[in-house]
mmCIF file of C-alpha atoms in Angstrom:
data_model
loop_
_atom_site.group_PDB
_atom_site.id
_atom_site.type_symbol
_atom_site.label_atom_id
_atom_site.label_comp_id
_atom_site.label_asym_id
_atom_site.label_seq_id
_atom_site.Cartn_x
_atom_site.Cartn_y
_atom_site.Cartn_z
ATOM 1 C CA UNK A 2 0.293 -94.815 93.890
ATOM 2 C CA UNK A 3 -1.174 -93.386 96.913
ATOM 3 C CA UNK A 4 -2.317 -89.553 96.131
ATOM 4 C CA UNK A 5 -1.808 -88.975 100.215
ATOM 5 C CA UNK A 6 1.640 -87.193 100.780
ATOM 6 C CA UNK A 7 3.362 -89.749 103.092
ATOM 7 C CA UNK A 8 4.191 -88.601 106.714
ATOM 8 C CA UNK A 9 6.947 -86.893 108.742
ATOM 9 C CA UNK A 10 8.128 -87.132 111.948
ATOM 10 C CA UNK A 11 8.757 -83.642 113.420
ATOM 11 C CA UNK A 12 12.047 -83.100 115.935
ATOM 12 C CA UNK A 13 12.421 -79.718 117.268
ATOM 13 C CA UNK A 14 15.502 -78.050 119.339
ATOM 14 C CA UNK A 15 14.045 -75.835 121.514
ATOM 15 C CA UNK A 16 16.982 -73.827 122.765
ATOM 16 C CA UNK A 17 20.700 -74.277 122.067
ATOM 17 C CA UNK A 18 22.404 -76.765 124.242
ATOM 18 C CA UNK A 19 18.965 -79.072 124.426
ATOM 19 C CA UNK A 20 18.417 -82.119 122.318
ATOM 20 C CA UNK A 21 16.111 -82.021 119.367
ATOM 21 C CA UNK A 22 12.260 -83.029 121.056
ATOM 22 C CA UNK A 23 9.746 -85.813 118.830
ATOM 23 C CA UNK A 24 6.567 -82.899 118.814
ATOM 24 C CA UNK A 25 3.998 -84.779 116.301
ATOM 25 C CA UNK A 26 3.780 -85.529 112.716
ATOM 26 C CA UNK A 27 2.221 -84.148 109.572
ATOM 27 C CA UNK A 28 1.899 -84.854 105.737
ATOM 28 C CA UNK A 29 4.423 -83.452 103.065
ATOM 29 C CA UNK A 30 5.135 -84.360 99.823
ATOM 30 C CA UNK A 31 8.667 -83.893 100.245
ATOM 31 C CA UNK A 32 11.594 -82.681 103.201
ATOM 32 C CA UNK A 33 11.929 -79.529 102.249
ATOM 33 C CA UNK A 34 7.978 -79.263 102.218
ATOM 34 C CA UNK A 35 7.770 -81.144 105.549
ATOM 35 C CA UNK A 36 10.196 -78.223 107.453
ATOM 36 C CA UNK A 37 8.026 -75.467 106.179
ATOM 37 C CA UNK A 38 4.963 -77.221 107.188
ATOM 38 C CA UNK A 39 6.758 -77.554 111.165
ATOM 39 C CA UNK A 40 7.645 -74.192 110.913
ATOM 40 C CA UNK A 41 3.645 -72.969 110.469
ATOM 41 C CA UNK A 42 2.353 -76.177 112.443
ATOM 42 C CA UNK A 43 4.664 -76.595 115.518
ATOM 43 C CA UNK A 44 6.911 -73.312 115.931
ATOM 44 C CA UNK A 45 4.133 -70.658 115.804
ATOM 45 C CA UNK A 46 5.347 -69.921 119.450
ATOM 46 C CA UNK A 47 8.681 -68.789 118.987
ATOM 47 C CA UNK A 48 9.504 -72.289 120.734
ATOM 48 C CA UNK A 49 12.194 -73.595 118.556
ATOM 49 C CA UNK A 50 15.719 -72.577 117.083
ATOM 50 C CA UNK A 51 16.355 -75.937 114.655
ATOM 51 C CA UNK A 52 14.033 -78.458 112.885
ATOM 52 C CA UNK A 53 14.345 -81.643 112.209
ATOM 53 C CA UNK A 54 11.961 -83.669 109.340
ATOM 54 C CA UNK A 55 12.427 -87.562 109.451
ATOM 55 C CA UNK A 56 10.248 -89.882 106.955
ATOM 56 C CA UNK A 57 7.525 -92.034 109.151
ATOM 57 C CA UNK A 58 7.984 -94.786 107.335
ATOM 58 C CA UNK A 59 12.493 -95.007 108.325
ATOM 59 C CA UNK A 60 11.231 -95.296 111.718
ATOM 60 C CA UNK A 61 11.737 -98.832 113.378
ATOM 61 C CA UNK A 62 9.974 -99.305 116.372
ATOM 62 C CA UNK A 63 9.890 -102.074 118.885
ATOM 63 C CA UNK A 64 6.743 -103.846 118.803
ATOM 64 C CA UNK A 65 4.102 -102.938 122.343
ATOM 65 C CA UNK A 66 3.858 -106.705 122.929
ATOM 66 C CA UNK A 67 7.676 -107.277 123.229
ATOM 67 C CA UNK A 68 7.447 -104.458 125.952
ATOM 68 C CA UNK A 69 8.179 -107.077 128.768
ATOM 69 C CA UNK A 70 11.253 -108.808 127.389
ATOM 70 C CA UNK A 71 12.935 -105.753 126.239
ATOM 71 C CA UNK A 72 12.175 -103.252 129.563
ATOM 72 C CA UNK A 73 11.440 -105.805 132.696
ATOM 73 C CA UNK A 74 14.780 -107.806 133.191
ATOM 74 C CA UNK A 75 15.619 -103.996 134.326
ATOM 75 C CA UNK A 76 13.229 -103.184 136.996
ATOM 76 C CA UNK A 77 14.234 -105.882 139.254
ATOM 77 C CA UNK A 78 18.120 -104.174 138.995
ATOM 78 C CA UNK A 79 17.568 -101.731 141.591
ATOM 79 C CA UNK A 80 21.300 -101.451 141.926
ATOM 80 C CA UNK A 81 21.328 -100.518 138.284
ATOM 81 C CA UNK A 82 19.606 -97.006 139.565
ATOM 82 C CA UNK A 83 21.823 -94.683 141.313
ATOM 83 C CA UNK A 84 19.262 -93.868 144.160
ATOM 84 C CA UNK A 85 21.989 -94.856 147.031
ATOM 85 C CA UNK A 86 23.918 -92.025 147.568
ATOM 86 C CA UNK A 87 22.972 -89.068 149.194
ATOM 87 C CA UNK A 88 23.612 -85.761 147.253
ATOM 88 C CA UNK A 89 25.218 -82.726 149.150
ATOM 89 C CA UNK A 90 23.107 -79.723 149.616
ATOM 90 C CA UNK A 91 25.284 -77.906 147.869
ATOM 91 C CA UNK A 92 25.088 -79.721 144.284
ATOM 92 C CA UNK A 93 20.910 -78.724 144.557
ATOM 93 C CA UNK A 94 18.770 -79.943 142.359
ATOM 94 C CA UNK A 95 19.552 -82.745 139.941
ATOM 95 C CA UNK B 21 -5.110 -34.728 101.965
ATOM 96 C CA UNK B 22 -2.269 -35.467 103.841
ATOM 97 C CA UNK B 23 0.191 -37.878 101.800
ATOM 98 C CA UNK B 24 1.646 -39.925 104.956
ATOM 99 C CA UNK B 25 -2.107 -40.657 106.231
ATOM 100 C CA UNK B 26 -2.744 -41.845 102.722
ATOM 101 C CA UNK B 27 0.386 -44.236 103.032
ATOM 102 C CA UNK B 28 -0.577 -45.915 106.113
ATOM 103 C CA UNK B 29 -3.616 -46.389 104.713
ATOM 104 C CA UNK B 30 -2.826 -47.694 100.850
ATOM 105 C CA UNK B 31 -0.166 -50.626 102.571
ATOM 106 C CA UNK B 32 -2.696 -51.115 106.290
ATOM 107 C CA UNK B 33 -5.728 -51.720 104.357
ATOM 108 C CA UNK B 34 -4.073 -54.021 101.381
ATOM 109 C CA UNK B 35 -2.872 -55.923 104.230
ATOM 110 C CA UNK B 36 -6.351 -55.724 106.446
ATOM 111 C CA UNK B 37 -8.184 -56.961 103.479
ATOM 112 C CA UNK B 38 -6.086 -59.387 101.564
ATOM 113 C CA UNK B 39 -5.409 -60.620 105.541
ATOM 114 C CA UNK B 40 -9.249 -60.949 105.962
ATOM 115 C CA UNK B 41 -9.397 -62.649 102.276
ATOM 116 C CA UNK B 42 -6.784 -65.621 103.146
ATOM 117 C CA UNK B 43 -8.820 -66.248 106.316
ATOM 118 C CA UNK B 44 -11.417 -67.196 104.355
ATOM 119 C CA UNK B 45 -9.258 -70.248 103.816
ATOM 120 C CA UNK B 46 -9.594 -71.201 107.640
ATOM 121 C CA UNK B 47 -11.216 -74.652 107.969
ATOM 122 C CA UNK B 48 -11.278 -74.957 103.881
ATOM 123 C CA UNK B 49 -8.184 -75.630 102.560
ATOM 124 C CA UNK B 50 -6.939 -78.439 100.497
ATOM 125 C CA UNK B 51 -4.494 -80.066 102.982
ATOM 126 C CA UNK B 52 -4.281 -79.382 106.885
ATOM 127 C CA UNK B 53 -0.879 -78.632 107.266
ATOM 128 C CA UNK B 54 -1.730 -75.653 103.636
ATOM 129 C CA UNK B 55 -4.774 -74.089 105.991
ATOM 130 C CA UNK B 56 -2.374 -73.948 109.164
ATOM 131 C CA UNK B 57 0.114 -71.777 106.724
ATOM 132 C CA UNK B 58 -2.385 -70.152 105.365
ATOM 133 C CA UNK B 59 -4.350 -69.165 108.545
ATOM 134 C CA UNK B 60 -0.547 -67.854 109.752
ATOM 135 C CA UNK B 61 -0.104 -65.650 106.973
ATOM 136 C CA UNK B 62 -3.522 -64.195 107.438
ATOM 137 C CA UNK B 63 -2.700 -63.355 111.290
ATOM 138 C CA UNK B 64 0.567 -61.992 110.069
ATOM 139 C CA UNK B 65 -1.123 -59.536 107.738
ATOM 140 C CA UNK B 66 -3.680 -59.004 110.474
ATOM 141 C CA UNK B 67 -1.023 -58.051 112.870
ATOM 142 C CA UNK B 68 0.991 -55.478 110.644
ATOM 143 C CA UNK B 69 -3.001 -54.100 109.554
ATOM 144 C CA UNK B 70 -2.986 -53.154 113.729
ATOM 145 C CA UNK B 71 0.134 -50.953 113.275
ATOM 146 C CA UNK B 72 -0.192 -49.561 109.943
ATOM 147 C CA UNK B 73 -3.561 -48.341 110.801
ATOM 148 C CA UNK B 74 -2.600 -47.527 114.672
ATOM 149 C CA UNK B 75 -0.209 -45.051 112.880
ATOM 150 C CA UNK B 76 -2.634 -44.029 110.462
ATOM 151 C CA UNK B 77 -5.073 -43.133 112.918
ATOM 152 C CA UNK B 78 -1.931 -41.203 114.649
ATOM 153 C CA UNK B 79 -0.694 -38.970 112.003
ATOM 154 C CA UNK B 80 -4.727 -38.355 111.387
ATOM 155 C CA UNK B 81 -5.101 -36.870 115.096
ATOM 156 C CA UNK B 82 -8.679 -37.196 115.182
ATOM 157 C CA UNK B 83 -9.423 -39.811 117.463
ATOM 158 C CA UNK B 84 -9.673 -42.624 115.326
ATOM 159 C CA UNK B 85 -7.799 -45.882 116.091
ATOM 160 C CA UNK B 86 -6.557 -49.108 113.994
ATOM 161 C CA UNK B 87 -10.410 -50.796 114.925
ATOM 162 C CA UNK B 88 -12.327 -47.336 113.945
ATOM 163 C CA UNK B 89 -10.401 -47.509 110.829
ATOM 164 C CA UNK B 90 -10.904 -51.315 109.878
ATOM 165 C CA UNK B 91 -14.631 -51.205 111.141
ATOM 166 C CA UNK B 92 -15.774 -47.785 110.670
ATOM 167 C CA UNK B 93 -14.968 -46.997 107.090
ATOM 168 C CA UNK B 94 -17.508 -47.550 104.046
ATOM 169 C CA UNK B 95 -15.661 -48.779 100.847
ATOM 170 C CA UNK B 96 -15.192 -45.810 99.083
ATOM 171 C CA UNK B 97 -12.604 -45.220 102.178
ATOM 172 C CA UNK B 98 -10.384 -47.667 101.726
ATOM 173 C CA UNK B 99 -7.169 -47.187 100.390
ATOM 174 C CA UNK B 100 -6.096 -51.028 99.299
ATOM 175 C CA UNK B 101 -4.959 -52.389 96.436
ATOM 176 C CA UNK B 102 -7.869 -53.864 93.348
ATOM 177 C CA UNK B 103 -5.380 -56.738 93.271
ATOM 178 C CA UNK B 104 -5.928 -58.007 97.561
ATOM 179 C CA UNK B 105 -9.987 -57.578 97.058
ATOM 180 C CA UNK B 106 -10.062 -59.773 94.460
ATOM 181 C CA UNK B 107 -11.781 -63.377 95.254
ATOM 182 C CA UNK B 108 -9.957 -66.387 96.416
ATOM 183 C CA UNK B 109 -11.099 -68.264 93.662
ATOM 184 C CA UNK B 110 -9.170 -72.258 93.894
ATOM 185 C CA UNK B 111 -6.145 -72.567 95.451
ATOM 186 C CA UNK B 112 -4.341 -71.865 92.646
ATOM 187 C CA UNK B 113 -5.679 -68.268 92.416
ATOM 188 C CA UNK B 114 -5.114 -67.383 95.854
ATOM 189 C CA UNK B 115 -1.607 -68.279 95.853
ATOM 190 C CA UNK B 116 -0.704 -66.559 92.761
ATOM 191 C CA UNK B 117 -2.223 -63.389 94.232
ATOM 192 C CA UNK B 118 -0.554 -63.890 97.094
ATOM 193 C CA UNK B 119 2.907 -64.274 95.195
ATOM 194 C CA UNK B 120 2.053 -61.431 93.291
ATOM 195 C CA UNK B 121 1.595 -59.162 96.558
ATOM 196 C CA UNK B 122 4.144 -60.847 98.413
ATOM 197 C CA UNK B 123 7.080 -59.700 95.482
ATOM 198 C CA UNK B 124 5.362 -55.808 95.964
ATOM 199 C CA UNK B 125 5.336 -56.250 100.065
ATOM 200 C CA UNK B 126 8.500 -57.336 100.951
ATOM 201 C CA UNK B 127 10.549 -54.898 98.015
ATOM 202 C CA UNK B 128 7.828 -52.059 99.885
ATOM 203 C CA UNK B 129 9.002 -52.781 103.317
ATOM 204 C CA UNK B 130 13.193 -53.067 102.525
ATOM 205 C CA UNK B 131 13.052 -50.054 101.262
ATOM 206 C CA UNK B 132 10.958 -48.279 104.048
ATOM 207 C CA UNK B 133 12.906 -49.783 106.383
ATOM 208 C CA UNK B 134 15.361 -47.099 105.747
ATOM 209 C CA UNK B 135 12.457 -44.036 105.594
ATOM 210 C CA UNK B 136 13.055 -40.879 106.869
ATOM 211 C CA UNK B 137 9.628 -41.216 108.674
ATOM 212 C CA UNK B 138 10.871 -43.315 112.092
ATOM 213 C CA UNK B 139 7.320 -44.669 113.015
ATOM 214 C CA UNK B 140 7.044 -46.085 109.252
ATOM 215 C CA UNK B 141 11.268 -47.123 109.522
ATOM 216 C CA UNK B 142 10.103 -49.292 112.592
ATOM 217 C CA UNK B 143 7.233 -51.064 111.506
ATOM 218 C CA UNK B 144 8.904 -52.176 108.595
ATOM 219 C CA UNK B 145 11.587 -53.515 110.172
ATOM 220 C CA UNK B 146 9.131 -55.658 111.997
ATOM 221 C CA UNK B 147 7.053 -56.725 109.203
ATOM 222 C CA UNK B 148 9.703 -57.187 106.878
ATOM 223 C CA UNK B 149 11.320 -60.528 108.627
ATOM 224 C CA UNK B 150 7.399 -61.899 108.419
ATOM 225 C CA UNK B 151 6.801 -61.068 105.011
ATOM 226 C CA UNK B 152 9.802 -62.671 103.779
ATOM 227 C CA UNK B 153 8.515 -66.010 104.901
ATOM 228 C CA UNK B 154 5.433 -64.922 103.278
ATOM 229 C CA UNK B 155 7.589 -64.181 100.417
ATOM 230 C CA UNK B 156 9.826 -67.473 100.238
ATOM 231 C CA UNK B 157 6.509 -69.719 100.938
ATOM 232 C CA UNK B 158 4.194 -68.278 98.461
ATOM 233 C CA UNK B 159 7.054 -68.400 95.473
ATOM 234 C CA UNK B 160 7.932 -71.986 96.404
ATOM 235 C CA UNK B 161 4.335 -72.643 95.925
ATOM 236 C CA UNK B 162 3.985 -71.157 92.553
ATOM 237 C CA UNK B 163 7.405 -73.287 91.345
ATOM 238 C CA UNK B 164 5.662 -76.671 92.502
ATOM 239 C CA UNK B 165 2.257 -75.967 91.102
ATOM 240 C CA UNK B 166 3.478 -73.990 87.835
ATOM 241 C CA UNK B 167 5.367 -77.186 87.273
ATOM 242 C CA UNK B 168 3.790 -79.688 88.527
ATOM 243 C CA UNK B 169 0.781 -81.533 86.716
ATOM 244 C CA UNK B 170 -0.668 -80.762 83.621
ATOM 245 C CA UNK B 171 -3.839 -79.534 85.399
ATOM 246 C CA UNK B 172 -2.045 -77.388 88.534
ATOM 247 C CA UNK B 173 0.210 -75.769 85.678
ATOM 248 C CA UNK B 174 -2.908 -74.809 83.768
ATOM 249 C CA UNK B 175 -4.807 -73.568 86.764
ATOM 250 C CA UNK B 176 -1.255 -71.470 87.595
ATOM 251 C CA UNK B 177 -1.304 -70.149 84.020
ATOM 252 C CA UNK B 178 -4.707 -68.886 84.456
ATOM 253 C CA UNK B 179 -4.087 -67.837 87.740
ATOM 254 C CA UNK B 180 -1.867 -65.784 86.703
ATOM 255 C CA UNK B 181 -3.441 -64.488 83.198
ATOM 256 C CA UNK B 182 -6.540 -63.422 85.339
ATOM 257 C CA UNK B 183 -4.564 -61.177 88.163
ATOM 258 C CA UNK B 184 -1.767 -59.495 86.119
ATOM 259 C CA UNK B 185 -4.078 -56.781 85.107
ATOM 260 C CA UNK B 186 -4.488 -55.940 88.583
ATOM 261 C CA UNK B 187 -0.778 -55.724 89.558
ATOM 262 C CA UNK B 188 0.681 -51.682 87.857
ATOM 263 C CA UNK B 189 -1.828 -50.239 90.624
ATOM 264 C CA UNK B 190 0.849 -50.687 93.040
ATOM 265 C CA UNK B 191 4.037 -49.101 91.782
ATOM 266 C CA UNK B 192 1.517 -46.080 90.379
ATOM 267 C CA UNK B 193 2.813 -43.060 90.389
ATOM 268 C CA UNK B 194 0.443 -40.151 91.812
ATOM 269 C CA UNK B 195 0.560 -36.901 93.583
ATOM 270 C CA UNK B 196 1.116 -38.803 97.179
ATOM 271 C CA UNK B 197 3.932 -41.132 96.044
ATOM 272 C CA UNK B 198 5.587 -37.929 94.502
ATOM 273 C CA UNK B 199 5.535 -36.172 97.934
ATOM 274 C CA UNK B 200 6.202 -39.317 99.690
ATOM 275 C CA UNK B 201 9.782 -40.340 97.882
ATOM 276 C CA UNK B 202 10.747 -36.647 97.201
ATOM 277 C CA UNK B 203 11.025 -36.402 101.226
ATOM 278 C CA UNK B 204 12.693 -39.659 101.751
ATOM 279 C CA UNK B 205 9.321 -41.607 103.262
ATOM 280 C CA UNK B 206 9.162 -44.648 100.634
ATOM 281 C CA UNK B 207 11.093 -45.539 97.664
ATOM 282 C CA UNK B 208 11.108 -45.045 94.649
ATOM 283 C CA UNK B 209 7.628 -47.132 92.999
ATOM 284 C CA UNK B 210 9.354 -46.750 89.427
ATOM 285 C CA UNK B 211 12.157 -48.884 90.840
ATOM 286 C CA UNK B 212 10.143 -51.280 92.423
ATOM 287 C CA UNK B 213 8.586 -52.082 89.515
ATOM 288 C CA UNK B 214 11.651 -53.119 88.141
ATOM 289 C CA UNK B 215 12.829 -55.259 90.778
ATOM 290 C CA UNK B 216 9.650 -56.836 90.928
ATOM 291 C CA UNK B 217 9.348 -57.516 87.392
ATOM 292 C CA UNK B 218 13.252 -59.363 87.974
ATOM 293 C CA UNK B 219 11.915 -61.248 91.216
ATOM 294 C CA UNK B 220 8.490 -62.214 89.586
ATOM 295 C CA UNK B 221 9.518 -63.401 85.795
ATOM 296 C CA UNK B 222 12.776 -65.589 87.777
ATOM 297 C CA UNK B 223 10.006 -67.465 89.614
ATOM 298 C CA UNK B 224 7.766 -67.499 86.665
ATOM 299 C CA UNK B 225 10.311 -69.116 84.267
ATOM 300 C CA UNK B 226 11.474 -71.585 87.454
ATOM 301 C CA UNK B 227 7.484 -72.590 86.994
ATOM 302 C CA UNK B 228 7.594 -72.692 83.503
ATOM 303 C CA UNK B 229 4.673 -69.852 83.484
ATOM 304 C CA UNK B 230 4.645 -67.411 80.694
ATOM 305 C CA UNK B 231 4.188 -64.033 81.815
ATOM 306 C CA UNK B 232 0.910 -61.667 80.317
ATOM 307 C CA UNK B 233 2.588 -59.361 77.716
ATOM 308 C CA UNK B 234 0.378 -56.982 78.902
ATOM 309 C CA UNK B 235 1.347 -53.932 80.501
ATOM 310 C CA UNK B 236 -2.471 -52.577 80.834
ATOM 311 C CA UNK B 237 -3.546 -51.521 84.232
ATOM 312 C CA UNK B 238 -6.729 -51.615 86.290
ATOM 313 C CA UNK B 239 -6.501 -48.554 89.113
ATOM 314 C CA UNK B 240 -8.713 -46.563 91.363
ATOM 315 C CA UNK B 241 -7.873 -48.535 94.431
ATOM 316 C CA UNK B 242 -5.721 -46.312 96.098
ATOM 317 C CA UNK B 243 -8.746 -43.466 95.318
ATOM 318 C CA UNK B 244 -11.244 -45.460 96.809
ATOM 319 C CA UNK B 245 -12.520 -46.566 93.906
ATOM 320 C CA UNK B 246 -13.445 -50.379 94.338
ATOM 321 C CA UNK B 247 -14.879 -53.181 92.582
ATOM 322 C CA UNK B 248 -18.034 -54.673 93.816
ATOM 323 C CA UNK B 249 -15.881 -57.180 95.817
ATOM 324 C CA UNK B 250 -14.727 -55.075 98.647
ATOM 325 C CA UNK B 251 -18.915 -54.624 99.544
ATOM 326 C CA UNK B 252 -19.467 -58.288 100.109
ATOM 327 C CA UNK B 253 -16.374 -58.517 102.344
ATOM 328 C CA UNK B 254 -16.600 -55.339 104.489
ATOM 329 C CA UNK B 255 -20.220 -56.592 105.085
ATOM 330 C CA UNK B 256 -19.120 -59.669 106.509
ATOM 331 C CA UNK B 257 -15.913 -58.468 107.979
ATOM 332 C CA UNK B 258 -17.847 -54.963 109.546
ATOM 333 C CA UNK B 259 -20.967 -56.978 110.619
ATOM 334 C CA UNK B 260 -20.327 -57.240 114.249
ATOM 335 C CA UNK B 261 -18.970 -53.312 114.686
ATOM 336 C CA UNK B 262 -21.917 -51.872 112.666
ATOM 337 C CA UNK B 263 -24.649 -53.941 114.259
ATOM 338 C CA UNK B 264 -23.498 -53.611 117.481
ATOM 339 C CA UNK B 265 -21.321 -50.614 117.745
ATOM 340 C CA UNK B 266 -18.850 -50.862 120.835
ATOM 341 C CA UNK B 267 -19.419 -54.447 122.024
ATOM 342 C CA UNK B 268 -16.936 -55.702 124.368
ATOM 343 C CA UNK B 269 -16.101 -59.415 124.692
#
């Protein structure tokens, strides 16, 4: 058995309404270890009001090499973007 | 000797000095994310040293602020607990004492938070939401290592065998507590005790620690009497002050 404590991925909401943010990882031997650990590593600022502690290793990710199959088919879809119409002054910034 | 002077100083130097103790930690602990926690709990106690001794320095009305206090004093001026001078010792030691102090700190602070003194009342409100982190963090702690492996439970047990002696000096009774709860300042020490004792032996028996059945007591902290400790670290932590008195960043 590996005497490292395995690693968490940290998620924090920054203010109500906003989505829970990926803001880094750290070790922990267990959840309720790993949210202390955020609160003392990543929250020191006052910057968030919920935490969330996910196990590295329940993480899928797509593999960097498939990068062109999965994400270039879009960028020839320009039509796909909605950069054609033209916003009223009044809606401001989007 | 005036009894609310004495009282900023007993809780602003326990936490200036058991502050400056865990920060002795920085860069050394066991595990990154421990040293991060523990390097936040020694900036808390920093912090809450700044107004403890701001108001000490106050209710003194000689001139002297929170830095003349922390940087100025000799030993046989401070006010802090035996228990917070003590040496870090492993890991297991420091978070004991820490535990320990942590029970005392955060019963201390609920009850001042009602004081009839308002400058006291107000900085305990403040502290008190900090220290109960503190508080919740340090007593997990004890639970995982008390009962965890054979060795971290044995370390705990001596952990704790070596700083019980230290812990009576702070519900003591003397002539400034007296004044102190007969006006409404702090509570009751006698009562504290006996929450603490609840608090501590629920943890203790969660770790599967057996608590000293020892009620003997080192004092002479809150007199200024030290143990040889509190030299070694006001030389380091004074250095800069005494040698060169005044220097600005």
């Amino acid at each position: 058995m590996s005497k490292e404590w395995p690693l968490w991925e940290i998620f924090i909401r920054g203010q109500n309404g906003l989505s829970h943010r990926h803001v880094g990882s750290l070790h922990a031997p267990d959840a309720e270890m790993a949210v202390r650990n955020a609160r003392d590593v990543y929250t020191r600022r006052n910057e968030g009001v919920s935490i969330w502690v996910v196990p590295s290793a329940q993480i899928t990710a797509s593999a960097p090499s498939e990068k062109g199959l999965l994400f270039e088919p879009s960028q020839s879809k320009i039509y796909r973007h909605p950069t054609f119409y033209d916003i009223p002054d009044d809606v401001g910034h989007m | 000797m005036n009894p609310l002077f004495e009282f900023c100083l007993r809780i602003g130097d326990s936490t200036l000095i058991l502050g400056h103790r865990v920060s002795e930690w920085c860069g050394h602990a066991p595990v990154l994310e421990e040293d991060i926690a523990l390097a936040n709990t020694a900036l808390d106690l920093i912090g809450q040293t700044q107004l403890w001794l701001g108001l000490a320095g106050g209710i003194e009305g000689k001139g002297r602020d929170a830095d003349a206090l922390a940087y100025r004093r000799d030993a046989a001026q401070f006010r802090n607990f035996l228990l917070v001078e003590r040496p870090n010792g492993d890991f297991g030691q420091t978070i004991m004492r820490q535990f320990l102090f942590d029970n005392w700190h955060h019963l201390m602070l609920n009850g001042l938070k009602s004081s009839a003194h308002n400058g006291i009342a107000e900085i305990a409100a403040k502290a008190e939401r900090e220290v109960a982190y503190h508080l919740e963090r340090s007593a997990d702690l004890v639970v995982r290592l008390g009962d965890g492996t054979e060795e971290s439970h044995q370390r705990m047990q001596r952990a704790l065998d070596l700083h019980w002696p230290w812990c009576g000096e702070m519900f003591a009774v003397d002539p400034v507590t007296e004044t102190l709860v007969a006006d409404g300042v702090i509570p009751n020490p006698v009562e504290l005790r006996e929450k603490w004792l609840d608090q501590v032996e629920s943890v203790l028996t969660e770790s599967t620690l057996t608590k000293p059945n020892s009620d003997f007591s080192h004092k002479g902290g809150t007199q200024g009497r030290h143990t040889e400790h509190l030299g070694h670290l006001l030389a380091e932590m004074q250095f800069l002050q005494r040698a060169y008195p005044d220097a600005q960043w």
